[in-house]
Coordinates of C-alpha atoms in Angstrom, one line a residue:
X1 CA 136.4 90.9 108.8
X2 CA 133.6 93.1 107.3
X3 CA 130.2 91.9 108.0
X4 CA 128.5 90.5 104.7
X5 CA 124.8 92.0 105.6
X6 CA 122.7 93.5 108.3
X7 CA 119.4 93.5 109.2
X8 CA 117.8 97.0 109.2
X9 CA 114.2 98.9 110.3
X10 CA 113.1 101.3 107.8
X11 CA 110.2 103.9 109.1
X12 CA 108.8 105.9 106.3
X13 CA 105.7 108.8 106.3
X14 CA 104.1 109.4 103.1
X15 CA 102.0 112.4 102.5
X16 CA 98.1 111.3 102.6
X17 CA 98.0 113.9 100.0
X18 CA 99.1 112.0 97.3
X19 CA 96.1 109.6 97.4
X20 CA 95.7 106.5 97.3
X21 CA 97.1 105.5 94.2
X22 CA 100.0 107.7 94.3
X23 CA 100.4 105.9 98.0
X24 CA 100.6 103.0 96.5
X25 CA 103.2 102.9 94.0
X26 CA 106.0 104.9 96.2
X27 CA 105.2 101.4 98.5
X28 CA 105.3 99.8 95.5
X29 CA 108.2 101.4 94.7
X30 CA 110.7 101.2 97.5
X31 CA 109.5 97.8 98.5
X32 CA 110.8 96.8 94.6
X33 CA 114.4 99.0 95.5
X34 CA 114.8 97.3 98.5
X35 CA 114.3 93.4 97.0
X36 CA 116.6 95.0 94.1
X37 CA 119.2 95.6 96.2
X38 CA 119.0 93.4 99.3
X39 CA 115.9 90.9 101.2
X40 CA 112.3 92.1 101.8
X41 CA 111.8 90.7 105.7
X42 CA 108.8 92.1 106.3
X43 CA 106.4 95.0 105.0
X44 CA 103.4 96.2 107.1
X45 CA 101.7 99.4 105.8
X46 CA 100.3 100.8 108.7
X47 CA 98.4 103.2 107.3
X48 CA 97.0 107.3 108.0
X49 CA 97.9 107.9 111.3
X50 CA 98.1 111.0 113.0
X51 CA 101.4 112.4 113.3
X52 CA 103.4 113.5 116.9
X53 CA 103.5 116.7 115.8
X54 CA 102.9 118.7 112.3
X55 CA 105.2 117.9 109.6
X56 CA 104.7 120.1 106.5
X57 CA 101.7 122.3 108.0
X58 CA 100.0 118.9 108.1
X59 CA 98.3 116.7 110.7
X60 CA 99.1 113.1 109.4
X61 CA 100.8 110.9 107.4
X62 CA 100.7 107.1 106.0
X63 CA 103.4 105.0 108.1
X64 CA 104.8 102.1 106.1
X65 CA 107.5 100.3 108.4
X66 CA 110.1 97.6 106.5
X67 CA 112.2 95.4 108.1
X68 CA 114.6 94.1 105.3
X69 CA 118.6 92.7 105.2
X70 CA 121.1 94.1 102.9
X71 CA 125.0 95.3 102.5
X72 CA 126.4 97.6 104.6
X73 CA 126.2 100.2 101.5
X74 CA 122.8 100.0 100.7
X75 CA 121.1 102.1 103.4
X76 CA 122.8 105.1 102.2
X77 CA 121.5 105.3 98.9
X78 CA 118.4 104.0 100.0
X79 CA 118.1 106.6 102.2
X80 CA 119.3 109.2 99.4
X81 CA 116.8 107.9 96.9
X82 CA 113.7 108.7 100.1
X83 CA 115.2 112.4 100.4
X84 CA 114.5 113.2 97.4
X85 CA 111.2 111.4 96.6
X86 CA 108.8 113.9 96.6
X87 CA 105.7 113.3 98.6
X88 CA 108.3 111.6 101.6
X89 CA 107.4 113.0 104.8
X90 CA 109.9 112.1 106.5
X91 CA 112.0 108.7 107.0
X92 CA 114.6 107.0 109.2
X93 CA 116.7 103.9 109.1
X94 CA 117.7 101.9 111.5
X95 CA 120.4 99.1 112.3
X96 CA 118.6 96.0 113.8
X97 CA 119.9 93.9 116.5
X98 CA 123.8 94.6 116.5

């Protein structure tokens, strides 16, 4: 039997760039896909932080991290939809407690 939902981690980097504003509504805006399309579980923006290494010529990023449940189809567009926003550093989704 297929499972229903999941619980999954999604890491995203936004490009401090952007500023503030433009920070803010792309959190805005996935946190709004992500209770469109499944359950917010948790949101914690953890702000600029340096990055590991450069990403982009650039030195740091703003970490959001999301821990949210869905269908086993969402993370795939969900993770389409972060691809191609512009301003995405970089972004990874994982599968929670399997």
């Amino acid at each position: 039997m297929a499972k229903t939902s999941a619980n999954y981690e999604l890491m995203y980097i936004i490009d401090v760039d952007l500023g503030e504003e433009q920070i803010a509504a792309m959190v805005e805006k996935f946190k709004a896909l992500i209770e469109a399309n499944g359950t917010l579980n948790e949101l914690e923006e953890m702000g600029k932080r340096k990055l590991a290494y450069l990403i982009n010529d650039k030195p740091e990023g703003y970490y959001v991290l999301v821990k949210f449940t869905s269908g086993p189809e969402f993370p795939a567009e969900l993770d389409r939809v972060l691809k191609i926003t512009d301003g995405m550093m970089r972004s990874l989704i994982t599968v929670v407690g399997e």
